Tab-separated table of N, CA and C in Angstrom:
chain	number	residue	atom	x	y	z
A	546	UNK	N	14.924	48.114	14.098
A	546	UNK	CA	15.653	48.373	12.873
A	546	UNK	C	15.086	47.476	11.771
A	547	UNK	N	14.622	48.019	10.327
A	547	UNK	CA	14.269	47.403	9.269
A	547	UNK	C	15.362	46.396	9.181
A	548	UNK	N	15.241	45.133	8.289
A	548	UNK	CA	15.722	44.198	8.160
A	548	UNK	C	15.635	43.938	6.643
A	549	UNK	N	16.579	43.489	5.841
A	549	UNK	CA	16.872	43.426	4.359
A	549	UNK	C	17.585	42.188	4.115
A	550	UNK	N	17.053	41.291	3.096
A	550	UNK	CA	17.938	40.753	2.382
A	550	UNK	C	17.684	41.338	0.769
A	551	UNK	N	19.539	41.153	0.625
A	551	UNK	CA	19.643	41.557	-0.776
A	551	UNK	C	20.495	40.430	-1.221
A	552	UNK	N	19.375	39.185	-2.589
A	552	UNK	CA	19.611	38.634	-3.185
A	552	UNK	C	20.822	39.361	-4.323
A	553	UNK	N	22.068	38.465	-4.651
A	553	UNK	CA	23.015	39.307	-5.241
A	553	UNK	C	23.788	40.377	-5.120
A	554	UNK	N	24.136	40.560	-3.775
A	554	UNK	CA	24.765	41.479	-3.183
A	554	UNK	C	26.241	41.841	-3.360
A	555	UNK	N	26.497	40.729	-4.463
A	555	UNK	CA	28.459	40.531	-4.670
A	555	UNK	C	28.580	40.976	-6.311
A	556	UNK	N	27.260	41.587	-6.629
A	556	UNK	CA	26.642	42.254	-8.117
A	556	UNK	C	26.790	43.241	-7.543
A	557	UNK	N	27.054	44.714	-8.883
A	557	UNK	CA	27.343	45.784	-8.698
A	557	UNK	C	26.258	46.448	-7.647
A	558	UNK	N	25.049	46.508	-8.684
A	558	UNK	CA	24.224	46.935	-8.663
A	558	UNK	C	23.531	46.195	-7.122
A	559	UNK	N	23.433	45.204	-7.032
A	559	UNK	CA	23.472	44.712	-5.206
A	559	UNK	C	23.825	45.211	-4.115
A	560	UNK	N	25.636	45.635	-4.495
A	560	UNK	CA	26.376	46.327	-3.851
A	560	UNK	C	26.072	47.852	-3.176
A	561	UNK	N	25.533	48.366	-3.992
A	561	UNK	CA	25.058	49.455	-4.522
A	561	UNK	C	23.693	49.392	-3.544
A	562	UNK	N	23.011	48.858	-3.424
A	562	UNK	CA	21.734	48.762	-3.003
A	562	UNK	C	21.840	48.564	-1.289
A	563	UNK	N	22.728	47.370	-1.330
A	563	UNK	CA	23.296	47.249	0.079
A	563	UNK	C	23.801	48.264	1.197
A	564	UNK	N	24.509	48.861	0.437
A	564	UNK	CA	25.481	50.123	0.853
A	564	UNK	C	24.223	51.329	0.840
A	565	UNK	N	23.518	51.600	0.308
A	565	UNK	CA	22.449	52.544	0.267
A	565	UNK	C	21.703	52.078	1.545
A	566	UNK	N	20.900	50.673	1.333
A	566	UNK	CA	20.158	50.706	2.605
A	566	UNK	C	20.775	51.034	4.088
A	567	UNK	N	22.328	49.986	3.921
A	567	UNK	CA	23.086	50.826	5.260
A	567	UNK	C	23.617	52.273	5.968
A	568	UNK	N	23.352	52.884	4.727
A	568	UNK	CA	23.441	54.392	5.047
A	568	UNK	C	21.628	54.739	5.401
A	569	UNK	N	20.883	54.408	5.015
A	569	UNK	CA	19.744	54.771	5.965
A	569	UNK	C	19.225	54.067	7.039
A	570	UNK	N	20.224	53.177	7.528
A	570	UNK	CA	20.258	52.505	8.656
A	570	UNK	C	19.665	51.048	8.716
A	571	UNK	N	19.098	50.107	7.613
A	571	UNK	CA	18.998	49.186	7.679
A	571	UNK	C	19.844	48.585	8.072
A	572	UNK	N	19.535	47.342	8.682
A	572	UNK	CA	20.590	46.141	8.962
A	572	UNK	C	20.117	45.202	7.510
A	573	UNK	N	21.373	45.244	7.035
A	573	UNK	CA	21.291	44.325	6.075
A	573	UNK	C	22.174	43.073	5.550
A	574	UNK	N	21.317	41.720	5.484
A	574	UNK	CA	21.951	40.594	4.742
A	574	UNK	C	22.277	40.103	3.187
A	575	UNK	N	23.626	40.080	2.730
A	575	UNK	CA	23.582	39.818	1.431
A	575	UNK	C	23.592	37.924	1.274
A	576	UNK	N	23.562	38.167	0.450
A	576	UNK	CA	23.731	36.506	-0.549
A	576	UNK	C	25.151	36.893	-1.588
A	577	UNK	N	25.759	35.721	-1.779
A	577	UNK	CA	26.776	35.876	-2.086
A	577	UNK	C	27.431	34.003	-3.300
A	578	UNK	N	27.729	34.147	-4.461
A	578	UNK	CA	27.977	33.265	-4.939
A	578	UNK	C	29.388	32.824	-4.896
A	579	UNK	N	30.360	33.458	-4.112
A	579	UNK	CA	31.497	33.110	-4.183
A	579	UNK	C	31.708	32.857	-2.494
A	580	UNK	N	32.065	31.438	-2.278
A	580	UNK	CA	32.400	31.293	-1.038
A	580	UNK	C	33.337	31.917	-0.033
A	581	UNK	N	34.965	32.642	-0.680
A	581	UNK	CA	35.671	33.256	0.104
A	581	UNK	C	35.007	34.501	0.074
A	582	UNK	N	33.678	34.577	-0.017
A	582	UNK	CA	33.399	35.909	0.505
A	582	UNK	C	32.339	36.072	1.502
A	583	UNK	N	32.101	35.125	2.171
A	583	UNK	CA	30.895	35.081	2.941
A	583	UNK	C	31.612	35.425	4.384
A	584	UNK	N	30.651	36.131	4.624
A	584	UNK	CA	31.174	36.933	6.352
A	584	UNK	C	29.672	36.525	7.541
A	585	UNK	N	29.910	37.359	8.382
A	585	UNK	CA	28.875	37.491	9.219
A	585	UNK	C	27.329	38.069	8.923
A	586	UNK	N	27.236	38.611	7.471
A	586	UNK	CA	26.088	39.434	7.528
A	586	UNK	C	25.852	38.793	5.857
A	587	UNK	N	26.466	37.642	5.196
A	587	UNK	CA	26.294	37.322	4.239
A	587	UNK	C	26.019	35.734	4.106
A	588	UNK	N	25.602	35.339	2.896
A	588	UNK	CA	25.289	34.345	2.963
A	588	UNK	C	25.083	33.422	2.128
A	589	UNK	N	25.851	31.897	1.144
A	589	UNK	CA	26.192	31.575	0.232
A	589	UNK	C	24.907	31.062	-0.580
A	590	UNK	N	24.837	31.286	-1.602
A	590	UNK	CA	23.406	31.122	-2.864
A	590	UNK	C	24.048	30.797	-3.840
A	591	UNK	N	23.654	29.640	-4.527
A	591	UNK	CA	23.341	29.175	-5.644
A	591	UNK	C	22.157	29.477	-6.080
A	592	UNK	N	22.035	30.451	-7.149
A	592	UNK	CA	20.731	30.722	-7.431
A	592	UNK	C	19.783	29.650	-8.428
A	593	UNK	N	20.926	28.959	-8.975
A	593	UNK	CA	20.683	28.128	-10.317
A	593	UNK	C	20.173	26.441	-9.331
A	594	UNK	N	19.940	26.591	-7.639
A	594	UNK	CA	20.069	25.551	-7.607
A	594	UNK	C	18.978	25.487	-5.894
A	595	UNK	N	17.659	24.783	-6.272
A	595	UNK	CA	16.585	25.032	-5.709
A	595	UNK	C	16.616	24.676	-4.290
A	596	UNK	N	17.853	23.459	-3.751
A	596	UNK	CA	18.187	23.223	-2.283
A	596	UNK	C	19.420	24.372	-1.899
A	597	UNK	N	19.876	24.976	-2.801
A	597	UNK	CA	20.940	26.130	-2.251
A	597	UNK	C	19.999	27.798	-1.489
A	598	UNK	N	18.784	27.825	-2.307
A	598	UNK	CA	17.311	28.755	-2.276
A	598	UNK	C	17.089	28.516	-0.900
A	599	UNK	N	16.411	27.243	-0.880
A	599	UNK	CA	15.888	26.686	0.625
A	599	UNK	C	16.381	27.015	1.490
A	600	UNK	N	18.235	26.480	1.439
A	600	UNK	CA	19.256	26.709	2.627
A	600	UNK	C	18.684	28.295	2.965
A	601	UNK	N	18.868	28.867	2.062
A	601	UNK	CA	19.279	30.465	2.223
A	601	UNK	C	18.254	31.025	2.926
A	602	UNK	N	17.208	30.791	2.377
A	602	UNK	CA	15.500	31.009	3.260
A	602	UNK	C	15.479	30.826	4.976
A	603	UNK	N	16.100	29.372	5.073
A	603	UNK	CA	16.136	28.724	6.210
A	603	UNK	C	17.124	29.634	7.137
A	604	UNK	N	18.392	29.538	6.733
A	604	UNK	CA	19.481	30.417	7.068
A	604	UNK	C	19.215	31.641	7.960
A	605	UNK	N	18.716	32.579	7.160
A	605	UNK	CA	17.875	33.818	6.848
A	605	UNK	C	17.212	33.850	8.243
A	606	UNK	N	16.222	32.869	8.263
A	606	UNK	CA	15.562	33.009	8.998
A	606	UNK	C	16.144	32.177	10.579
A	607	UNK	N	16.799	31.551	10.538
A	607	UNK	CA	17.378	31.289	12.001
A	607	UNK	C	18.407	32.182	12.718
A	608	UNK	N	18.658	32.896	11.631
A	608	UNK	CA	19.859	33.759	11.766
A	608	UNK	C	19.225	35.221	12.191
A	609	UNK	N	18.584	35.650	11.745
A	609	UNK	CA	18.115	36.453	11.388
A	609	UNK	C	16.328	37.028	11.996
A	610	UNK	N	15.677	36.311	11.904
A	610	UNK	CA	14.014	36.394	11.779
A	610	UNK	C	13.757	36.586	10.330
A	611	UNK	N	12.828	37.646	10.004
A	611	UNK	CA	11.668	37.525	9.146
A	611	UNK	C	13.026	38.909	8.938
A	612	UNK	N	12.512	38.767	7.013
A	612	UNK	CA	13.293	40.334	6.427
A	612	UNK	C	12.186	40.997	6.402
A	613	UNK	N	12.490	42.400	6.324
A	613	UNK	CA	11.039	43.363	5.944
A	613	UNK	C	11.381	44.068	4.433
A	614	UNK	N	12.232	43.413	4.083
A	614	UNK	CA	12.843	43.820	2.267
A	614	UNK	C	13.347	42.685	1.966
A	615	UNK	N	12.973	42.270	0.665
A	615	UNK	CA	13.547	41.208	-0.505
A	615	UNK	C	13.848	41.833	-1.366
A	616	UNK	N	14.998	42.091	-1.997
A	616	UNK	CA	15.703	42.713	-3.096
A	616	UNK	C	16.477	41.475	-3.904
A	617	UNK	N	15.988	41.227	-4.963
A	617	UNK	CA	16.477	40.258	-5.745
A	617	UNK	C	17.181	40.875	-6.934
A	618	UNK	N	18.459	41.146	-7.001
A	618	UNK	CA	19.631	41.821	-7.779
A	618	UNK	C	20.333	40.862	-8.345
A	619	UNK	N	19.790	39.954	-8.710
A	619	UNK	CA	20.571	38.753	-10.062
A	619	UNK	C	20.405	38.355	-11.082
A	620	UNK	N	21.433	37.862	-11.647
A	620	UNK	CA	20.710	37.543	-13.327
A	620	UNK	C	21.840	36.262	-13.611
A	621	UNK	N	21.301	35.375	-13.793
A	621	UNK	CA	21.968	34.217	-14.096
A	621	UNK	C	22.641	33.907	-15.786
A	622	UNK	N	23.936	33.849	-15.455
A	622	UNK	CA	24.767	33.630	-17.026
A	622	UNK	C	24.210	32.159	-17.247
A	623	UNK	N	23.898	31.095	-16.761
A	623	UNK	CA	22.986	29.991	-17.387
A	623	UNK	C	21.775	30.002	-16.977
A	624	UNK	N	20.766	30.266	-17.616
A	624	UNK	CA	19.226	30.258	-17.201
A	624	UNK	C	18.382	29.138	-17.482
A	625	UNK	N	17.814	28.286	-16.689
A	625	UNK	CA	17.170	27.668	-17.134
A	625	UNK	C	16.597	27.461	-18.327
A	626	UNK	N	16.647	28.463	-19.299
A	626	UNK	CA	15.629	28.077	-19.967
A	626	UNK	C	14.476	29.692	-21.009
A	627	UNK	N	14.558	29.351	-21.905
A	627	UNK	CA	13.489	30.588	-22.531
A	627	UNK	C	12.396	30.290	-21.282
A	628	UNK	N	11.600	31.219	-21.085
A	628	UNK	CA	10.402	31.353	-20.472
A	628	UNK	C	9.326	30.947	-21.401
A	629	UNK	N	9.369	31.072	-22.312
A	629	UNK	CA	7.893	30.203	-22.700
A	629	UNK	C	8.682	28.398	-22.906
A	630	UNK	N	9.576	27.931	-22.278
A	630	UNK	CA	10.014	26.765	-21.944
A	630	UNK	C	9.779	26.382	-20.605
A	631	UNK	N	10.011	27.335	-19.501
A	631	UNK	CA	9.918	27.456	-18.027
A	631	UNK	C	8.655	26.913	-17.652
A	632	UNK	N	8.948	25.471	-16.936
A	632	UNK	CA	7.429	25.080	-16.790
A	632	UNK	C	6.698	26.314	-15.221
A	633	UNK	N	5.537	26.282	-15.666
A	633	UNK	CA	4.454	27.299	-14.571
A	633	UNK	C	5.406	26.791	-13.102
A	634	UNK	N	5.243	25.964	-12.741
A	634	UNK	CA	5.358	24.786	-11.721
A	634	UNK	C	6.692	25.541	-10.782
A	635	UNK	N	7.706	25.422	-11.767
A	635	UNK	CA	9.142	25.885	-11.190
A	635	UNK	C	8.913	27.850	-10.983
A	636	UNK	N	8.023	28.360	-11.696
A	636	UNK	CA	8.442	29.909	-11.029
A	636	UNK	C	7.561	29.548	-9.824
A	637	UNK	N	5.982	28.772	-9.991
A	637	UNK	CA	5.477	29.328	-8.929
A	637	UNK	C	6.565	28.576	-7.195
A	638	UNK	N	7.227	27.538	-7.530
A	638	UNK	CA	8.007	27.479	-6.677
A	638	UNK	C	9.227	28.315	-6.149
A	639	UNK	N	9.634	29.318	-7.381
A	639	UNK	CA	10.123	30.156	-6.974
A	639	UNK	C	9.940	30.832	-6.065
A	640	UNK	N	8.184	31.649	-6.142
A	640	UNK	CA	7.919	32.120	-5.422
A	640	UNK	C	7.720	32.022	-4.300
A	641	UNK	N	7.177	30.252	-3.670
A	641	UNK	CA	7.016	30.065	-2.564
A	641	UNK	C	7.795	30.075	-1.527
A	642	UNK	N	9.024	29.609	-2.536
A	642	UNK	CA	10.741	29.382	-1.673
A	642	UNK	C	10.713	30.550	-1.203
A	643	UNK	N	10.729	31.682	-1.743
A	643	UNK	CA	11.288	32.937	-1.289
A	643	UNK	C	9.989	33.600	-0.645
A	644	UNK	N	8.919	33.369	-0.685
A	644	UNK	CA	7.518	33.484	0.609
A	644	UNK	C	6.885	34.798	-0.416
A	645	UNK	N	7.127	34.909	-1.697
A	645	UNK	CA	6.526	36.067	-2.442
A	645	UNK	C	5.317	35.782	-2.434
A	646	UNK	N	4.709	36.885	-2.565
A	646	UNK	CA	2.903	36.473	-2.800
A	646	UNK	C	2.172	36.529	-4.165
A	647	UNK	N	1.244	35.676	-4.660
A	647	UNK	CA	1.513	35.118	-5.966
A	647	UNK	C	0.680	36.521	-6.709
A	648	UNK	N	0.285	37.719	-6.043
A	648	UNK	CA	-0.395	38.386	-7.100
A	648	UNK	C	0.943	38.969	-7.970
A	649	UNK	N	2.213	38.898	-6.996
A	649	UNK	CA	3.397	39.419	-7.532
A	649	UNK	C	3.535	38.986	-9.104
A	650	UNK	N	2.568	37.496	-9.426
A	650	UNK	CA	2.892	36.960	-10.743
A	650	UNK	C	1.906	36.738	-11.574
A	651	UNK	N	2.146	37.911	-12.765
A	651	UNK	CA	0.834	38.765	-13.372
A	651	UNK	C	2.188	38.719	-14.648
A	652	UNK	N	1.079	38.218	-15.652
A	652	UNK	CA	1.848	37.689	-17.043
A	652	UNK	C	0.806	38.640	-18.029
């Protein structure tokens, strides 16, 4: 069975995505920013906060294995930052946290 995490899954549009993959039979893990909502197949994220990332990665993967989908469905009401402020440094750590591969980051 394919394997999914969906970053922002307690977002409509997450929700939405979640519920879709489970109707074509994925097994799927959400992320979730509100603690009374974390269950068995979910899992608590701070997105705004780079050891909450890690946990979740780590998590993910002890729990879980390797996903064969990353769906990142969030948008943060405080953002770091304009992007031409965003030092290089912090996305490309973005990417590593979450194991993306860097051609993904094409400016």
């Amino acid at each position: 069975m394919a394997k999914a995490l969906v970053v922002g899954q307690d977002s409509e549009i997450g929700k939405l995505i979640g519920t879709h993959l489970r109707e074509l039979g994925w097994s799927v893990v959400g992320t979730t920013r509100r603690k009374d909502t974390i269950g068995s197949t979910s899992l608590f994220l701070d997105a705004r906060n780079i050891d909450s990332i890690n946990k979740v990665v780590r998590d993910y993967y002890d729990r879980f294995g390797d996903w064969d989908l990353l769906i990142i469905a969030i948008g943060l009401l405080n953002p770091i930052g304009k992007l031409s402020e965003v030092d290089f440094l912090q996305i490309q750590e973005f990417h590593r946290v979450w194991n993306l591969p860097s051609r993904s980051m094409r400016w």
